[in-house]
Amino acid sequence: MTRRLTVAQGIVAFLKNQFVERDGQQFRFFEGCFGIFGHGNVAGMGQALEQDPGLRYFLFRNEQAMVHAAAAFAKATFRMRSMVCTSSIGPGATNMVTGAALATINRLPVLLLPGDTFARRNVAPVLQQVESPQTQDISVNDCFKPISRYWDRIQRPEQVLTSLPEAVRVLTSPAETGAVTLCLPQDVQAEAFDFPEEFLQKRVWMIPRNRCDGTLLKRAAEWIRAARRPLIIAGGGVLYSEASAALSKFAERTGISVSETQAGKGSLSYDHPQNVGAIGVTGTPGANILAREADLILGIGTRYSDFTTASKTAFQNPSIRFVNINVCEFDAYKHAAVALTGDARTSVEELLQAVAGYKVAEDYRTKIATLRADWEKEVDRIHDVHKDPPITQGEIIGIVNNFTEPSDIMLCAAGSMPGDLHKLWRTRQPGGYHMEYGYSCMGYEIAGGLGVKMAHPDREVYVLVGDGSYLMMAQEIITAVQEGCKLNIVLLDNHGFSSIGGLSRSCGNEGMGTEYRYRKNGKYDGDLLPVDFEANAASLGALTCRVRTGSELKAALIAARKQSRTSVIVIETAYDERVPGYESWWDVPIAEVSDSEAVKAARAKYEEARKKERYFF
Ligand SMILES: Cc1ncc(C[n+]2csc(CCOP(=O)(O)OP(=O)(O)O)c2C)c(N)n1
Ligand SMILES: [Mg+2]
């Protein structure tokens, strides 16, 4: 039995019938297809999607943004559901490159279907084709190769029979997932083929909870039993594996404290007695002091980015050892760890049995409690800095945090806010804190918020976005309005890049090019540029208001919550008043030679700090 369909129609028919199952729960894996049509996909994929509404189509404004929305959708569903993205050839396709890199770095499944130049070739060069005198087997879509976990070009219709199952295998694999790119030449999309019926039937992909090796588990348990100062680092893998309850039990029984990476924040509620909060460059003093002294790190679902390891300076105990639980072998082996390659939830449960009876000493438990209490006081202090307008970012975060419900989702990605939020945000439910910090991509915020709202239409989504990020990518407000997806956007306007301006100054420079000012006498020394964010957001269809004080912000949040439409609250924020860093450091190389005394001083400090960077063999 076969069904005669175009390649594009066959792809749609296949994708809409792919399901995943874990813990007895089944989900349709591809919820829909985001896209922007051009001549490279409108007659192929466009025709197929119009004919078959089984894979719902969503029109976006920018291809990069649609991939961000797809990645955010996958992240918000703990990777159990995903989206497809279709683009035209050429610029439509390459606009997706940044999104693809973001998805792969954050280990989030997105399926990209860029249009491609003719397989038949006789009419080349076609509009938007990059030519090569060296080969005819190249197109701009080759740019996706290093940032795709699986990449293929469909030159003949029957290739989809072997390519699509590979694509879905990789996308649904907890260890291998990321961006998957299937390039679809314009002519091949429209070609007819007799698809086997079997290929188009429902298929359920079981998401395994792989168990780790028994011998390694015993060794890990021995190492933990021998540890006096152990610390857990919870990464995104804890959330994706839905291992929070298992982790909570493990931490309670053993008394080991839990620190959280950006991706892992919310693994435990902020008020869990073992949660010492954010770790690393943007960490709390408690987590960073415990990391510095730790003799054993149990890393769960973390890829140990430099923000987590404070550029390898976080762990200073000479006899530090690592045990890693990770579904991905590549991550499990990092830092010469005992590598427990397996599912986080299952492995944590088994490890708890293996260390039964172990508990950290009383003095260590007291220390954790003290560090936690001190930190809560510090958070309150930062929330309670009441300055005349422009008010501080810390106060704004406190107001939004205290206003939101535990089931609400806060989202952010780039600028100075991720660091402050990592430290300050009191997350109360897994998934309530959505930070894209693998790529820290400006412009993710609003598009990502839309993806999150599509995943959780019943939950309120709060997007915190800087003025710089907003200016880079705000246009998906229109898509949110179009889809009836309500976002609560809070735009913090500090007239430029507070984050990079601060970084520039800490490197001994003067912050050139980090404030939005008129050019004057050759420099950006003029007045602030008069950007009217309220008018800008209103022109895209959002409800808007501008506030100045904390009480005005509270009133605006109340009003926005009652609305069914997306709203943008604009608030001017102090550029220089920053939440400090605590007990940590980040490696940003400083100029080795310079005429500036400030740069020379910064370089000397830098060279000193670098001495703490370690290798782990
Ligand atoms: C796409 C992209 N380009 C550049 C950067 C580098 N960068 C990181 S933060 C930042 C400034 C962000 O400005 P804004 O959103 O206003 O946040 P603020 O720093 O003021 O808090 C820049 C340019 C980035 N992360 N992403
Ligand atoms: Mg800014």
XYZ file of C-alpha atoms and ligand atoms in Angstrom:
644
model
C 0.000 0.000 0.000
C 1.335 3.385 -0.969
C 0.082 6.982 -0.969
C 1.114 9.314 -3.778
C 2.177 12.602 -2.228
C 4.703 15.308 -2.909
C 7.835 15.149 -0.783
C 6.555 18.112 1.254
C 3.151 16.468 1.725
C 4.854 13.243 2.772
C 6.987 15.109 5.312
C 3.900 16.752 6.848
C 2.014 13.441 6.893
C 4.959 11.766 8.632
C 5.685 14.499 11.172
C 2.136 14.876 12.420
C 2.107 11.187 13.376
C 5.230 11.136 15.539
C 4.620 10.720 19.271
C 6.819 10.336 22.332
C 6.147 8.438 25.539
C 7.756 8.601 28.967
C 6.475 7.348 32.323
C 3.264 6.173 30.626
C 2.480 9.655 29.293
C 2.185 10.164 25.567
C 2.600 13.438 23.660
C 2.412 14.391 20.025
C 6.007 15.376 19.398
C 5.551 18.061 16.735
C 2.918 20.495 17.882
C 2.989 22.560 14.711
C 5.112 24.326 12.149
C 6.443 27.883 12.406
C 7.329 29.586 9.178
C 7.812 32.373 6.729
C 7.124 31.558 3.106
C 9.184 32.568 0.108
C 9.709 31.097 -3.321
C 11.886 28.405 -1.735
C 9.072 26.816 0.276
C 5.675 28.296 -0.599
C 4.851 25.919 -3.444
C 6.308 22.895 -1.654
C 6.003 23.012 2.139
C 3.489 25.865 1.931
C 1.193 23.875 -0.326
C 1.487 20.791 1.888
C 0.762 22.704 5.112
C -2.211 24.462 3.532
C -3.654 21.172 2.305
C -3.096 19.296 5.570
C -3.924 21.321 8.704
C -2.872 18.297 10.803
C 0.399 20.119 11.385
C -0.774 23.584 12.373
C 0.977 26.488 10.704
C 2.065 29.630 12.582
C 3.206 32.706 10.657
C 6.195 34.507 12.198
C 7.952 37.815 11.406
C 11.576 36.755 11.518
C 13.107 33.300 10.984
C 15.618 33.651 13.808
C 12.797 34.512 16.176
C 10.708 31.542 15.100
C 13.558 29.169 15.929
C 13.931 30.874 19.333
C 10.211 30.381 19.921
C 10.530 26.719 18.935
C 13.486 26.206 21.293
C 11.633 27.924 24.132
C 8.584 25.757 23.458
C 10.720 22.622 23.746
C 12.453 23.876 26.903
C 9.135 24.726 28.555
C 7.799 21.219 27.869
C 10.987 19.629 29.256
C 11.729 18.475 25.710
C 8.627 16.291 25.431
C 7.157 18.409 22.640
C 8.687 20.469 19.862
C 8.059 22.568 16.773
C 9.062 22.410 13.120
C 10.397 25.519 11.329
C 10.072 26.030 7.576
C 11.928 28.737 5.677
C 12.584 29.809 2.137
C 16.033 29.441 0.612
C 18.888 31.917 1.048
C 18.303 34.679 3.622
C 15.238 32.977 5.101
C 17.359 29.917 5.726
C 20.457 31.647 7.063
C 18.317 33.759 9.387
C 17.726 30.476 11.234
C 21.438 29.841 11.836
C 21.574 31.738 15.154
C 18.476 29.937 16.362
C 19.977 26.587 15.394
C 23.138 27.299 17.368
C 21.068 28.343 20.378
C 19.009 25.143 20.245
C 22.039 22.883 19.906
C 24.009 24.583 22.678
C 21.034 24.404 25.023
C 20.323 20.794 23.954
C 16.809 21.644 22.817
C 15.027 19.851 19.963
C 13.998 21.939 16.953
C 13.467 20.613 13.444
C 14.558 23.047 10.729
C 13.415 22.627 7.149
C 15.215 25.324 5.132
C 14.438 25.467 1.444
C 17.448 24.743 -0.762
C 18.579 25.358 -4.331
C 17.413 23.051 -7.145
C 18.665 19.465 -6.985
C 18.185 19.414 -10.768
C 20.642 22.331 -11.141
C 19.932 23.176 -14.816
C 18.477 26.625 -13.989
C 21.274 27.633 -11.611
C 22.233 30.107 -10.360
C 18.760 30.718 -8.959
C 17.702 33.734 -6.941
C 19.612 33.833 -3.613
C 21.971 31.005 -4.538
C 25.577 31.243 -3.402
C 27.738 29.816 -6.171
C 30.981 27.963 -5.809
C 33.439 27.450 -8.654
C 34.698 24.426 -6.778
C 31.559 22.321 -6.473
C 27.860 22.343 -7.256
C 27.192 20.409 -4.098
C 27.175 23.399 -1.752
C 24.613 25.977 -0.650
C 24.235 28.464 2.197
C 22.537 25.653 4.113
C 25.929 24.047 4.650
C 26.276 26.745 7.353
C 23.969 24.630 9.498
C 26.326 21.641 9.548
C 28.457 22.487 12.609
C 25.425 23.543 14.643
C 23.089 20.687 13.799
C 23.051 17.384 15.641
C 21.805 15.829 12.423
C 22.013 17.419 8.976
C 20.827 16.143 5.647
C 19.927 17.355 2.169
C 17.081 15.606 0.402
C 18.226 15.262 -3.205
C 15.806 12.470 -4.142
C 12.302 11.827 -2.764
C 13.013 8.361 -1.367
C 15.753 9.801 0.849
C 13.106 11.031 3.299
C 12.261 7.403 4.103
C 15.618 7.027 5.827
C 16.279 10.643 6.743
C 13.104 11.531 8.652
C 13.347 8.616 11.118
C 16.980 9.583 11.827
C 15.908 13.187 12.375
C 13.258 12.175 14.897
C 15.588 9.700 16.616
C 18.096 12.485 17.250
C 15.456 15.039 18.258
C 13.867 12.694 20.805
C 17.180 11.404 22.160
C 17.869 13.034 25.556
C 21.601 12.650 24.932
C 21.827 13.758 21.327
C 19.096 16.332 20.909
C 19.548 19.817 19.484
C 18.847 21.417 16.130
C 18.177 19.000 13.289
C 18.323 20.380 9.760
C 16.810 18.776 6.692
C 17.502 20.914 3.642
C 14.741 20.705 1.084
C 15.653 21.682 -2.500
C 12.861 23.672 -4.037
C 12.196 21.221 -6.862
C 12.333 18.083 -4.714
C 9.704 19.500 -2.294
C 7.150 19.507 -5.099
C 8.039 16.112 -6.634
C 5.546 13.262 -6.258
C 6.471 9.930 -4.717
C 4.635 6.767 -3.682
C 5.031 6.771 0.100
C 4.591 3.420 1.843
C 1.487 3.655 4.078
C 3.406 2.096 6.955
C 5.822 5.007 6.943
C 2.961 7.446 7.456
C 1.296 5.599 10.347
C 1.474 6.683 13.995
C 4.839 5.996 15.576
C 5.589 6.285 19.286
C 9.187 6.960 20.319
C 9.868 5.756 23.851
C 12.006 8.215 25.816
C 14.141 5.907 27.904
C 15.214 6.335 31.497
C 18.585 4.713 31.027
C 20.228 3.232 34.118
C 23.873 3.887 34.727
C 26.534 1.202 35.108
C 26.334 -0.743 38.392
C 30.075 -0.867 39.065
C 30.453 2.852 38.511
C 27.444 3.454 40.754
C 29.205 1.556 43.575
C 32.367 3.586 43.071
C 30.379 6.836 43.071
C 28.722 5.771 46.324
C 32.147 5.048 47.870
C 33.392 8.491 46.859
C 30.316 10.166 48.310
C 30.582 8.202 51.564
C 34.188 9.342 51.873
C 33.276 12.989 51.291
C 33.128 15.498 54.170
C 32.247 18.572 52.131
C 30.104 17.405 49.194
C 28.034 19.728 47.017
C 25.481 18.999 44.312
C 25.332 21.073 41.129
C 21.918 20.749 39.538
C 21.830 21.565 35.815
C 19.147 21.620 33.156
C 19.182 17.833 32.998
C 17.418 17.683 36.366
C 14.473 19.593 34.921
C 14.399 17.766 31.579
C 14.375 14.432 33.380
C 11.725 15.725 35.821
C 13.980 14.611 38.640
C 13.152 17.356 41.154
C 11.315 15.098 43.597
C 14.108 12.510 43.474
C 16.724 15.220 43.978
C 14.784 16.720 46.883
C 14.667 13.330 48.620
C 18.360 12.719 47.945
C 19.304 16.098 49.401
C 17.089 15.678 52.467
C 18.320 12.171 53.265
C 22.017 12.911 52.761
C 21.975 16.515 53.938
C 24.060 17.457 50.881
C 23.350 20.977 49.712
C 22.189 21.711 46.169
C 23.433 24.568 44.019
C 21.838 25.424 40.703
C 23.113 26.475 37.272
C 21.117 28.885 35.103
C 19.486 25.964 33.253
C 18.979 24.029 36.480
C 17.504 26.838 38.564
C 14.168 25.787 39.985
C 15.245 22.145 40.355
C 14.342 22.708 44.000
C 12.105 25.409 45.401
C 14.188 28.342 46.644
C 13.058 27.657 50.215
C 14.074 23.991 50.227
C 16.396 23.606 53.255
C 19.189 22.142 51.108
C 18.979 24.700 48.279
C 21.932 27.094 48.450
C 20.932 28.776 45.193
C 22.839 29.920 42.167
C 26.402 28.734 41.579
C 29.289 30.259 39.668
C 29.969 33.677 38.205
C 26.405 34.759 38.896
C 26.116 32.711 42.060
C 25.283 33.291 45.698
C 28.017 33.541 48.335
C 26.794 30.323 49.958
C 27.005 28.151 46.861
C 30.357 29.631 45.854
C 31.951 29.228 49.289
C 30.715 25.629 49.486
C 32.046 24.958 45.965
C 35.436 26.416 46.838
C 35.791 24.146 49.874
C 34.059 21.065 48.430
C 35.912 17.754 48.381
C 33.290 16.226 46.119
C 30.994 17.659 43.484
C 27.998 15.648 42.385
C 27.104 17.265 39.046
C 23.662 16.273 37.826
C 22.628 17.167 34.283
C 25.187 19.936 33.935
C 27.582 20.659 31.086
C 29.862 22.742 33.338
C 29.893 25.981 31.366
C 32.417 28.622 32.419
C 29.639 30.484 34.221
C 29.101 27.420 36.404
C 32.786 26.689 37.070
C 33.767 30.376 37.392
C 36.164 29.682 34.525
C 37.542 26.643 36.398
C 38.330 28.663 39.532
C 35.268 27.587 41.523
C 36.753 24.416 43.044
C 39.878 25.097 45.090
C 40.058 22.112 47.439
C 43.221 20.238 46.337
C 41.508 16.870 46.796
C 38.308 17.731 44.883
C 36.697 14.829 43.024
C 33.687 14.744 40.715
C 30.807 12.346 40.270
C 28.627 13.226 37.292
C 25.177 11.973 36.461
C 24.394 12.773 32.868
C 22.358 11.167 30.133
C 25.035 12.372 27.738
C 28.346 10.503 28.048
C 30.260 13.526 26.788
C 29.116 15.567 29.801
C 29.283 12.682 32.277
C 33.050 12.351 31.757
C 33.873 16.019 32.300
C 36.343 16.902 35.094
C 37.639 13.315 35.175
C 34.501 12.303 37.019
C 33.113 8.918 37.920
C 30.752 8.985 34.965
C 27.260 7.815 35.731
C 25.899 7.889 32.211
C 22.167 7.653 32.620
C 18.875 9.362 33.231
C 19.009 11.876 36.089
C 15.911 10.735 37.944
C 16.679 7.019 37.788
C 20.339 7.507 38.614
C 19.654 9.796 41.581
C 17.171 7.251 42.958
C 19.677 4.415 42.576
C 22.497 6.488 44.005
C 20.394 7.275 47.067
C 19.994 3.554 47.747
C 23.708 3.049 47.252
C 24.610 5.731 49.826
C 21.862 4.758 52.300
C 22.761 5.840 55.827
C 25.242 8.506 54.717
C 24.663 11.980 56.065
C 26.874 15.057 56.114
C 28.126 16.082 59.560
C 26.102 18.293 61.866
C 28.522 21.242 61.618
C 28.173 21.188 57.828
C 24.389 21.178 58.061
C 24.534 24.163 60.403
C 26.813 25.969 57.982
C 24.363 25.416 55.121
C 21.496 26.768 57.226
C 23.506 29.877 58.148
C 24.581 30.576 54.577
C 20.991 30.201 53.429
C 19.619 32.541 56.078
C 22.316 35.157 55.346
C 21.478 35.016 51.650
C 17.750 35.503 52.167
C 18.586 38.640 54.152
C 20.787 39.882 51.317
C 18.004 39.300 48.760
C 15.594 41.261 50.934
C 18.159 44.039 51.245
C 18.520 44.289 47.449
C 14.734 44.207 46.956
C 14.361 46.961 49.514
C 16.761 49.504 48.015
C 14.224 52.257 47.368
C 15.840 54.897 45.208
C 14.262 57.863 43.541
C 13.590 57.115 39.847
C 15.276 55.678 37.925
C 14.942 52.782 40.377
C 17.313 49.828 40.556
C 17.076 46.559 38.677
C 17.202 44.694 42.006
C 14.102 46.479 43.258
C 12.276 45.792 39.986
C 13.144 42.095 40.147
C 11.879 41.976 43.718
C 8.589 43.626 42.782
C 7.958 41.312 39.827
C 9.036 38.230 41.807
C 6.809 39.052 44.769
C 3.899 39.813 42.480
C 4.017 36.569 40.467
C 2.338 33.294 41.442
C 4.378 30.092 41.902
C 2.980 28.639 38.672
C 3.901 31.692 36.578
C 6.901 31.495 34.270
C 9.597 34.183 34.199
C 11.770 34.327 31.089
C 14.976 36.172 30.237
C 18.139 35.626 28.200
C 20.780 38.330 27.840
C 22.181 41.499 29.364
C 22.688 42.234 33.035
C 19.422 40.681 34.134
C 20.373 36.985 33.833
C 23.082 37.430 36.467
C 20.781 39.285 38.836
C 17.901 36.885 38.279
C 20.095 33.823 38.766
C 21.009 35.151 42.183
C 17.801 36.834 43.253
C 14.789 35.119 41.685
C 12.901 32.975 44.159
C 11.709 30.087 42.011
C 8.971 28.011 43.511
C 8.185 25.425 40.818
C 10.353 23.514 38.333
C 10.107 25.365 35.023
C 9.081 28.642 36.652
C 12.501 30.108 35.846
C 13.211 30.032 32.110
C 16.631 31.439 31.322
C 18.345 30.964 27.992
C 21.963 31.164 29.070
C 23.679 28.592 26.890
C 23.803 31.135 24.055
C 22.625 34.172 26.050
C 21.160 35.473 22.863
C 19.818 39.006 22.753
C 16.455 38.893 21.061
C 15.409 35.528 22.492
C 13.195 37.069 25.156
C 9.967 38.031 23.385
C 10.111 35.257 20.789
C 10.957 32.791 23.550
C 8.112 34.093 25.693
C 5.756 33.356 22.831
C 7.046 29.774 22.594
C 6.577 29.307 26.345
C 3.027 30.679 26.228
C 2.206 28.289 23.375
C 3.424 25.440 25.575
C 1.500 26.638 28.639
C -1.508 28.703 27.563
C -2.966 28.544 31.078
C 0.047 30.044 32.841
C 1.049 33.697 32.999
C 4.375 34.372 31.309
C 6.589 37.271 32.434
C 9.232 38.373 29.959
C 11.967 40.567 31.416
C 13.816 42.282 28.608
C 16.493 44.967 28.391
C 16.226 47.878 25.987
C 19.112 46.508 23.914
C 17.518 43.080 23.548
C 14.149 44.649 22.814
C 15.592 46.716 19.984
C 17.203 43.629 18.520
C 14.030 41.604 18.261
C 10.620 42.838 19.359
C 8.584 42.082 16.259
C 7.113 38.812 17.540
C 4.783 40.904 19.697
C 2.724 40.977 16.490
C 2.753 37.182 16.347
C 1.722 37.011 20.020
C -1.202 39.336 19.267
C -2.091 37.338 16.137
C -2.140 34.033 18.060
C -3.904 35.392 21.129
C -0.874 34.415 23.211
C -0.702 36.842 26.079
C 2.672 37.934 27.373
C 3.452 40.228 30.302
C 6.557 42.042 29.099
C 8.562 44.272 31.427
C 11.089 46.363 29.500
C 13.956 47.756 31.567
C 15.280 50.834 29.825
C 18.752 51.850 30.951
C 19.652 53.453 27.615
C 22.103 50.850 26.460
C 24.196 47.913 27.545
C 24.564 48.116 31.312
C 26.102 44.623 31.296
C 28.747 45.200 28.654
C 29.344 48.770 29.823
C 30.140 47.418 33.282
C 32.335 44.728 31.797
C 34.177 47.282 29.682
C 34.914 49.373 32.772
C 36.006 46.357 34.797
C 38.505 45.660 31.996
C 39.974 49.153 32.465
C 38.140 50.726 29.514
C 35.595 53.527 29.436
C 32.548 51.722 28.126
C 32.793 52.987 24.550
C 29.808 51.995 22.449
C 27.682 50.724 25.298
C 25.259 53.624 25.752
C 22.587 54.792 23.342
C 23.705 58.412 22.793
C 24.036 60.857 19.921
C 27.435 61.098 18.320
C 29.114 64.350 19.412
C 32.631 65.498 18.515
C 33.273 62.080 17.044
C 32.246 60.230 20.199
C 29.024 58.917 21.710
C 29.076 61.741 24.224
C 25.838 63.453 23.259
C 22.439 63.301 24.918
C 20.566 60.050 25.312
C 18.720 58.942 22.188
C 14.998 59.545 22.574
C 13.645 56.049 21.936
C 9.920 55.862 22.653
C 9.505 52.213 23.623
C 5.906 52.713 24.622
C 4.972 54.005 21.170
C 7.053 51.304 19.550
C 5.331 48.461 21.424
C 1.905 50.037 20.925
C 2.524 50.164 17.184
C 2.998 46.385 17.236
C -0.359 45.856 18.916
C 0.576 45.614 22.593
C -1.080 47.400 25.477
C 1.553 49.663 26.911
C 2.354 51.878 29.827
C 5.360 53.717 31.175
C 6.035 53.696 34.912
C 8.726 55.271 37.047
C 8.337 54.140 40.644
C 7.961 50.814 42.407
C 4.329 51.449 43.315
C 3.500 52.436 39.729
C 5.140 49.209 38.561
C 3.016 47.163 40.972
C -0.156 48.849 39.739
C 0.845 48.218 36.123
C 1.524 44.530 36.838
C -1.933 44.196 38.399
C -3.550 45.853 35.383
C -1.588 43.745 32.886
C -2.517 40.520 34.632
C -6.209 41.298 34.187
C -5.796 41.809 30.443
C -6.064 39.096 27.827
C -3.721 40.902 25.439
C 0.053 41.207 25.500
C 1.257 44.202 27.401
C 4.567 46.000 27.617
C 5.442 47.908 30.783
C 8.361 50.261 30.187
C 10.418 51.331 33.185
C 13.562 53.416 33.206
C 16.267 51.690 35.215
C 19.469 52.932 36.815
C 22.382 52.130 34.487
C 25.102 52.035 37.118
C 23.400 50.594 40.201
C 24.192 46.922 39.876
C 23.719 43.850 42.023
C 27.260 42.839 42.994
C 29.009 39.552 42.237
C 29.770 37.229 45.132
C 32.855 35.122 45.685
C 33.416 34.429 42.005
C 35.277 35.384 38.856
C 34.947 35.116 35.076
C 37.804 34.843 32.595
C 37.563 37.755 30.151
C 41.079 38.358 28.811
C 42.393 41.920 29.279
C 44.748 43.628 26.806
C 48.310 42.520 27.547
C 49.770 45.821 26.329
C 48.136 49.235 26.535
C 48.939 52.893 27.180
C 46.147 53.111 29.720
C 47.044 52.826 33.402
C 43.565 51.460 34.123
C 43.980 48.691 31.540
C 47.448 47.866 32.894
C 46.033 47.606 36.419
C 43.159 45.447 35.224
C 45.638 43.199 33.386
C 47.757 42.753 36.521
C 44.673 41.778 38.526
C 43.605 39.463 35.731
C 46.918 37.625 35.646
C 46.703 37.103 39.400
C 43.132 35.805 39.228
C 43.924 33.398 36.400
C 46.331 31.536 38.638
C 43.328 29.955 40.324
C 42.168 28.248 37.097
C 42.501 24.492 37.418
C 42.609 21.373 35.325
C 40.952 18.241 36.650
C 42.687 15.008 35.674
C 22.801 38.597 19.692
C 23.757 39.122 20.700
N 24.614 40.117 20.368
C 25.479 40.595 21.276
C 25.534 40.088 22.532
C 26.540 40.661 23.534
N 25.792 41.335 24.612
C 25.514 40.712 25.762
S 24.584 41.634 26.774
C 24.541 42.920 25.689
C 23.791 44.174 26.017
C 22.355 43.918 26.333
O 21.692 45.150 26.507
P 20.306 45.229 27.237
O 19.386 44.215 26.672
O 19.837 46.619 27.236
O 20.636 44.742 28.707
P 21.520 45.480 29.841
O 22.933 45.071 29.612
O 21.332 46.940 29.717
O 20.997 44.915 31.100
C 25.286 42.618 24.553
C 25.492 43.543 23.427
C 24.632 39.026 22.842
N 24.610 38.428 24.025
N 23.744 38.595 21.924
Mg 19.963 48.059 28.614
